[in-house]
Coordinates of C-alpha atoms and ligand atoms in Angstrom, one line a residue:
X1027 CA 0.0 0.0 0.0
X1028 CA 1.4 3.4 -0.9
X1029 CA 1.2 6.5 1.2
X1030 CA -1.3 8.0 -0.5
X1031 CA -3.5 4.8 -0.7
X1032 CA -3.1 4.5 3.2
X1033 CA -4.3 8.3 4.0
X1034 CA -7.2 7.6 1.6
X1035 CA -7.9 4.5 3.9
X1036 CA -7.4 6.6 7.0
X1037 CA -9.6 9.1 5.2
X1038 CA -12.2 7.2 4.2
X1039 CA -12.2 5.2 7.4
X1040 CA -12.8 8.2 9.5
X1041 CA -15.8 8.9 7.4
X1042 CA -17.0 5.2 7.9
X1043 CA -16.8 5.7 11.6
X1044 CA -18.4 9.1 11.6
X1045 CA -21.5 7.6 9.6
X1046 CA -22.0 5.1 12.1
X1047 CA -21.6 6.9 15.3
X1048 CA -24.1 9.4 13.6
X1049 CA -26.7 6.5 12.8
X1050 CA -26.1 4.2 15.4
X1051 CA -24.3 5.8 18.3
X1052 CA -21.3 3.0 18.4
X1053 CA -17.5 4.3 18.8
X1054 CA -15.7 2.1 17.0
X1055 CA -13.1 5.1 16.4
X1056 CA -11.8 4.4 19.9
X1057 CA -11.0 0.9 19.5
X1058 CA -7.3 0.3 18.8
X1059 CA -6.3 1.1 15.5
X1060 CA -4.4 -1.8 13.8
X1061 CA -7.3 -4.4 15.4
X1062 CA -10.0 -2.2 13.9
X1063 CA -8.5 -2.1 10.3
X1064 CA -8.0 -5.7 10.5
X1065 CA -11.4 -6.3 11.1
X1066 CA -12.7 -3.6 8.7
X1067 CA -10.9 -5.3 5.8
X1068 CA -11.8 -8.5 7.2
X1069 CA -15.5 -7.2 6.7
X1070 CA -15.5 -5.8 3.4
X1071 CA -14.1 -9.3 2.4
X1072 CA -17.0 -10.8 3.2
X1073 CA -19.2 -8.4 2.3
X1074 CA -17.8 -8.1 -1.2
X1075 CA -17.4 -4.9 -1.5
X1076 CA -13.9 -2.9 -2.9
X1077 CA -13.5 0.7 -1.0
X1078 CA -14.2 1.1 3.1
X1079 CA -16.5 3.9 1.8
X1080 CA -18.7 1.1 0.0
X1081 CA -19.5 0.2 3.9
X1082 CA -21.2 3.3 4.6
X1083 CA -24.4 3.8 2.3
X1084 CA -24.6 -0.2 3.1
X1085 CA -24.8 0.6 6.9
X1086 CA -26.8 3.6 6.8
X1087 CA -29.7 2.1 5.0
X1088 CA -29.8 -1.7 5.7
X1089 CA -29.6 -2.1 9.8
X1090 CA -29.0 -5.9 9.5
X1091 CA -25.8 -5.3 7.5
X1092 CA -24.9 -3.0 10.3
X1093 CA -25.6 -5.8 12.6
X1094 CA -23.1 -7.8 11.0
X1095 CA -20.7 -5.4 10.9
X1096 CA -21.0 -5.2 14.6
X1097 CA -20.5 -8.9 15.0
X1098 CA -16.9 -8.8 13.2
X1099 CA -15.6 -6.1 15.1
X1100 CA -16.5 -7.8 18.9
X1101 CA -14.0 -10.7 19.6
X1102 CA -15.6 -13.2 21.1
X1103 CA -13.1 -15.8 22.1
X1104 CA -13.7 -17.2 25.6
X1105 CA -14.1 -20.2 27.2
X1106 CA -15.1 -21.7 30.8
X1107 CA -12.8 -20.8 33.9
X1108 CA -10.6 -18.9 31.4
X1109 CA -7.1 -18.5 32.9
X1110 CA -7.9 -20.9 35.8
X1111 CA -5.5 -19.5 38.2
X1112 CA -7.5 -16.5 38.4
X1113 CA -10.8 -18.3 39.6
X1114 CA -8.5 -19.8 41.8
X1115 CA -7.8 -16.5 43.5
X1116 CA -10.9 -15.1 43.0
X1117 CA -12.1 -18.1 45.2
X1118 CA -9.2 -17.8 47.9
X1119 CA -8.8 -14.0 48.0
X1120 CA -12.7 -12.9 47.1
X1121 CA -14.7 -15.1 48.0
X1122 CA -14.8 -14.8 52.0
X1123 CA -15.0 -11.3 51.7
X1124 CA -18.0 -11.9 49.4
X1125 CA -20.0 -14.2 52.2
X1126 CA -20.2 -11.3 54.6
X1127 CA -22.6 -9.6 52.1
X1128 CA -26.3 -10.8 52.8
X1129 CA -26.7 -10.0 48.9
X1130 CA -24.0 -10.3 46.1
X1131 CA -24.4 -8.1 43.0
X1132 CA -21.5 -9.7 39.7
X1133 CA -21.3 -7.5 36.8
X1134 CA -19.7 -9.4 33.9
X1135 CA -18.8 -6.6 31.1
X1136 CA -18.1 -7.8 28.1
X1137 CA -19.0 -11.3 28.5
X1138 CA -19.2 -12.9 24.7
X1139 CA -21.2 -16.5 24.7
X1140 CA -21.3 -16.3 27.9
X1141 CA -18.8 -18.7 29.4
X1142 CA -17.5 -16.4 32.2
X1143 CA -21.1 -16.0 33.8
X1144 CA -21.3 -19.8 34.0
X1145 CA -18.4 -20.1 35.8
X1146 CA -18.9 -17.6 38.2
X1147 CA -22.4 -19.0 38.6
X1148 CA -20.7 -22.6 39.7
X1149 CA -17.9 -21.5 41.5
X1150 CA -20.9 -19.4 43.4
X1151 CA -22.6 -22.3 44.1
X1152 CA -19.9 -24.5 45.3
X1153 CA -19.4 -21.6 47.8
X1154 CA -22.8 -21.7 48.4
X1155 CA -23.5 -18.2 48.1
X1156 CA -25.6 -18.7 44.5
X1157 CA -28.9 -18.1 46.3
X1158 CA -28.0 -14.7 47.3
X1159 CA -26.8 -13.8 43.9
X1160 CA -28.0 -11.9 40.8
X1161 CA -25.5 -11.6 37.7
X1162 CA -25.7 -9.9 35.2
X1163 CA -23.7 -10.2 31.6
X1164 CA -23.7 -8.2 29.1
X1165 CA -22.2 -7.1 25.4
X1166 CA -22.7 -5.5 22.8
X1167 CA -22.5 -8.1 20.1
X1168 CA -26.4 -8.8 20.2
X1169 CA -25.7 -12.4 18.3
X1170 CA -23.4 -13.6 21.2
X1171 CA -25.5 -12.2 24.1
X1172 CA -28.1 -15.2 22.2
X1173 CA -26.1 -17.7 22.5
X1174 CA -25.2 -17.0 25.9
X1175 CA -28.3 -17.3 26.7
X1176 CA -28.9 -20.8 25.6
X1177 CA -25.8 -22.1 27.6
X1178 CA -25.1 -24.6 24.9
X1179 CA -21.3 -25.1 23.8
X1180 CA -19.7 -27.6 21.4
X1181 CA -18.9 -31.3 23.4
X1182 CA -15.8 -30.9 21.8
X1183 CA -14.4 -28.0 24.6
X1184 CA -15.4 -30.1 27.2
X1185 CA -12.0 -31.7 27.9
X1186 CA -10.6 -28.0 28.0
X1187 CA -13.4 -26.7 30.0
X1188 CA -12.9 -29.9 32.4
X1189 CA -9.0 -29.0 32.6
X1190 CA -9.6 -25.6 33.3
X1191 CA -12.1 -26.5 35.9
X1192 CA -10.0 -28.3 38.3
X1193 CA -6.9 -25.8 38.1
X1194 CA -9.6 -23.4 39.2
X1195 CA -9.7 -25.3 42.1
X1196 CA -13.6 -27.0 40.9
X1197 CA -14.7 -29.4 44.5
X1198 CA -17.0 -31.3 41.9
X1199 CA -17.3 -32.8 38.5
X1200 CA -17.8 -30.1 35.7
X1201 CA -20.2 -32.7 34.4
X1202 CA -22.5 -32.2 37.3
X1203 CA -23.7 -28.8 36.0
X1204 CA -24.5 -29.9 32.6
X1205 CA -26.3 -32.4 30.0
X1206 CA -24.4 -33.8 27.2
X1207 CA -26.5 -34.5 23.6
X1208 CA -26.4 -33.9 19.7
X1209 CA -22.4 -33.0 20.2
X1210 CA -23.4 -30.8 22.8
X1211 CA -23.5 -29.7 26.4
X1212 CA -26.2 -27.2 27.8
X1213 CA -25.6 -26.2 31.4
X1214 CA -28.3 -26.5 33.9
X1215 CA -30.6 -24.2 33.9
X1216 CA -30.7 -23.7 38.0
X1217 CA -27.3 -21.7 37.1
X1218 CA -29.0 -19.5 33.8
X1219 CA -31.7 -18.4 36.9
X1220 CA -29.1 -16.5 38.7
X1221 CA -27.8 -14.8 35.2
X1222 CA -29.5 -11.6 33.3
X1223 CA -28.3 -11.3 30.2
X1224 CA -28.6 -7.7 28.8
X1225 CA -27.0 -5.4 25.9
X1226 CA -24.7 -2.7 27.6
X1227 CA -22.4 -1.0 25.2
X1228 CA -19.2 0.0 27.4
X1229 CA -18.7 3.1 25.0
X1230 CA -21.9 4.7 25.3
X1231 CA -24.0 3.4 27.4
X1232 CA -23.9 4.9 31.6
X1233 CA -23.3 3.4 34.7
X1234 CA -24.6 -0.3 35.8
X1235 CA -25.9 -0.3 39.3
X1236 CA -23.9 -0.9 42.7
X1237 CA -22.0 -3.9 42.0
X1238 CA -19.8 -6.2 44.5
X1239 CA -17.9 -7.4 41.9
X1240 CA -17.1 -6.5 38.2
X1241 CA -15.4 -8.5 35.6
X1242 CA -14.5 -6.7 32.6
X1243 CA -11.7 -9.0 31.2
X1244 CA -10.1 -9.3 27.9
X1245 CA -12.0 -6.4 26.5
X1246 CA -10.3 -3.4 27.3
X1247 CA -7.2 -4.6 25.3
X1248 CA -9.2 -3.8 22.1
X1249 CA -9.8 0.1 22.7
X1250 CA -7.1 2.9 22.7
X1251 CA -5.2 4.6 25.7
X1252 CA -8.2 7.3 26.1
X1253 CA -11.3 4.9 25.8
X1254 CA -9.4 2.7 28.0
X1255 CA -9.5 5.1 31.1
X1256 CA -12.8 6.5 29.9
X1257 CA -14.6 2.4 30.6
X1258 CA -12.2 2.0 33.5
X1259 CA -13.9 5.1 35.1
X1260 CA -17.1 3.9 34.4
X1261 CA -16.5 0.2 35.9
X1262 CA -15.0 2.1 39.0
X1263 CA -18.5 4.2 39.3
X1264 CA -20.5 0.3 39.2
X1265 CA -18.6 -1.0 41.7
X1266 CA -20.2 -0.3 45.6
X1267 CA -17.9 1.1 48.6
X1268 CA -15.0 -1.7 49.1
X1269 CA -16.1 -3.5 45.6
X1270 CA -13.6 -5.9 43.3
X1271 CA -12.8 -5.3 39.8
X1272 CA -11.0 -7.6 37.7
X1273 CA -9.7 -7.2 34.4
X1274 CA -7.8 -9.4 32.2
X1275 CA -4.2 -10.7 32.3
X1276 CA -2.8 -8.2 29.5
X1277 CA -4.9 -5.2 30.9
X1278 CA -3.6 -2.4 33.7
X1279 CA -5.3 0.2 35.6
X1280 CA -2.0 1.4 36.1
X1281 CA -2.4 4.8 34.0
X1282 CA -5.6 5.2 34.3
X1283 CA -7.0 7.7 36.6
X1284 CA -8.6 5.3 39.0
X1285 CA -4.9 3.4 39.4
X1286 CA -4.5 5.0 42.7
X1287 CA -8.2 4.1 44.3
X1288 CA -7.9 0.7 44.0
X1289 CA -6.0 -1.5 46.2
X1290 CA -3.9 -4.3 44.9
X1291 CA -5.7 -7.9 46.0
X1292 CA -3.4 -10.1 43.4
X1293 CA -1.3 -8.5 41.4
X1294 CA -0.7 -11.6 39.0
X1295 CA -4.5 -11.8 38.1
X1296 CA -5.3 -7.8 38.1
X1297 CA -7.9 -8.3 40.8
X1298 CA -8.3 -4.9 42.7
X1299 CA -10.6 -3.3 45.4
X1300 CA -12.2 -0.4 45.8
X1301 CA -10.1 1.8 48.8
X1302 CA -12.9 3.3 49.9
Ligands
SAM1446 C1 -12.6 -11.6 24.0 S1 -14.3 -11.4 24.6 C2 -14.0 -11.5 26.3 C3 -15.0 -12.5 26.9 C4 -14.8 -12.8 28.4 N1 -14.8 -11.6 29.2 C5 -13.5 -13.5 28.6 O1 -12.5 -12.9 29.1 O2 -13.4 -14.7 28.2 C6 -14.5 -9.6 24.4 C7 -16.0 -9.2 24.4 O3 -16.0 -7.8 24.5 C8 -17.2 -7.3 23.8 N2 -17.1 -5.9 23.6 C9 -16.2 -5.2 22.8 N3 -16.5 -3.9 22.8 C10 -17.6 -3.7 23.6 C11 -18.3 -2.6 24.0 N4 -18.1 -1.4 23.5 N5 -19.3 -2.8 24.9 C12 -19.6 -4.1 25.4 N6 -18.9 -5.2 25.0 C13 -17.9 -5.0 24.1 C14 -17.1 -8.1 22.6 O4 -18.4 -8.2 21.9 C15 -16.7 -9.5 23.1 O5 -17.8 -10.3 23.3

């Protein structure tokens, strides 16, 4: 690509972004830049078309193509007890402070097929502090938030899921919280009864109620510096007096200005708490 073909792109992506935000409110022109242009030409592969600028009277007049749009640019990799070690901690480290509460509020940001809620929703259970617990998941990636809701996931991740499960420190059988059939497993739905699943866009939509607990992991990575600190502010602003937020492995709150009003619970797994 020449210079001049790349500010075009630049050029023609900034228009892109502008249309959208104008029609639809989303803003994608925060994410991080070389991740966004990857999925942008990613998109007009499979949409056929040859110019980013073909995207926008598509978008503006045909809100399913929008729809899938929105799809390709939300990652949403995941799996159950994802980076074990951390529901380890979470268990050791969170967990009795949690049981003082006579009513447990989780926030999963960000939470793709919904994998993350699940485990929570066991490792809850096993704690036995399900019963006085609401969670509530949400995305922005309306597709995913559907298929969260179903709790059905390929047979074929079990082994994975299973692995995962007893480096998390699981005091039961994985197997116990779900039904196997058709190449599937659907987990029970005792655990969906604790979960909402809603749409919350991180970018533009407010403040999510007085939470105990936030997870916002693996999500943040995808934005810039400045939309960064902007969601960080607003997951500090959920969270209660003395709440936990956690985000993911390759994530910091370091720069951001809520770094210094949270106190460091585990360091390794970026679980902070709330100073005041
Ligand atoms: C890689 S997944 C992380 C799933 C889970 N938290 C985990 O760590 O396994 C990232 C999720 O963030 C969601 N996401 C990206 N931008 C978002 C936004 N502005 N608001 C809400 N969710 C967003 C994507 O749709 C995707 O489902």
């Amino acid at each position: 690509m020449t210079e001049a073909g790349n500010s075009d792109q630049d050029f023609e992506l900034k228009l892109l972004l502008s249309a959208v935000q104008g029609k639809y409110g989303y803003q994608f022109g925060s994410y991080a830049r070389a991740s966004l242009m990857r999925r942008v030409r990613r998109h007009m592969q499979t949409s056929g078309v040859q110019h980013i600028s073909d995207l926008i009277p598509l978008f503006l007049h045909d809100e399913s193509a929008f729809a899938a749009f929105v799809k390709d640019m939300s990652v949403v990799v995941t799996e159950m007890f994802r980076n074990p070690e951390f529901f380890k901690s979470l268990r050791e480290s969170i967990v009795p402070i949690l049981k003082t509460y006579p009513f447990i509020k989780v926030w999963h940001a960000g939470c793709a097929s919904g994998q993350e809620a699940y485990s929570m929703a066991i490792l809850l259970d096993e704690e036995g502090l399900l019963d006085r617990c609401q969670i509530y998941a949400t995305d922005f990636n309306d597709q995913a938030l559907r298929h969260a809701k179903t709790g059905i996931y390929p047979e074929s991740e079990m082994a994975l899921y299973e692995e995962n499960y007893r480096k998390a420190g699981g005091k039961r059988e994985l197997s116990d919280y779900c039904h196997r059939g058709y190449d599937s497993i659907k987990f029970n739905g005792r655990l969906a009864d604790h979960i909402t699943f809603a749409n919350h866009n991180l970018v533009t939509d407010g403040v999510f109620g007085e939470m105990n607990l936030i997870l916002c992991r693996n999500v943040l990575i995808y934005f810039n510096q400045e939309l960064q600190d902007r969601v960080l502010q607003l997951l500090f602003d959920s969270l209660c007096s003395r709440g936990v937020l956690c985000i993911g492995k390759r994530e910091n709150i370091l720069f951001s200005s809520i770094g210094d009003q949270l106190e460091v619970a585990d360091r390794d797994q970026r679980i902070y708490r709330k100073c005041i």
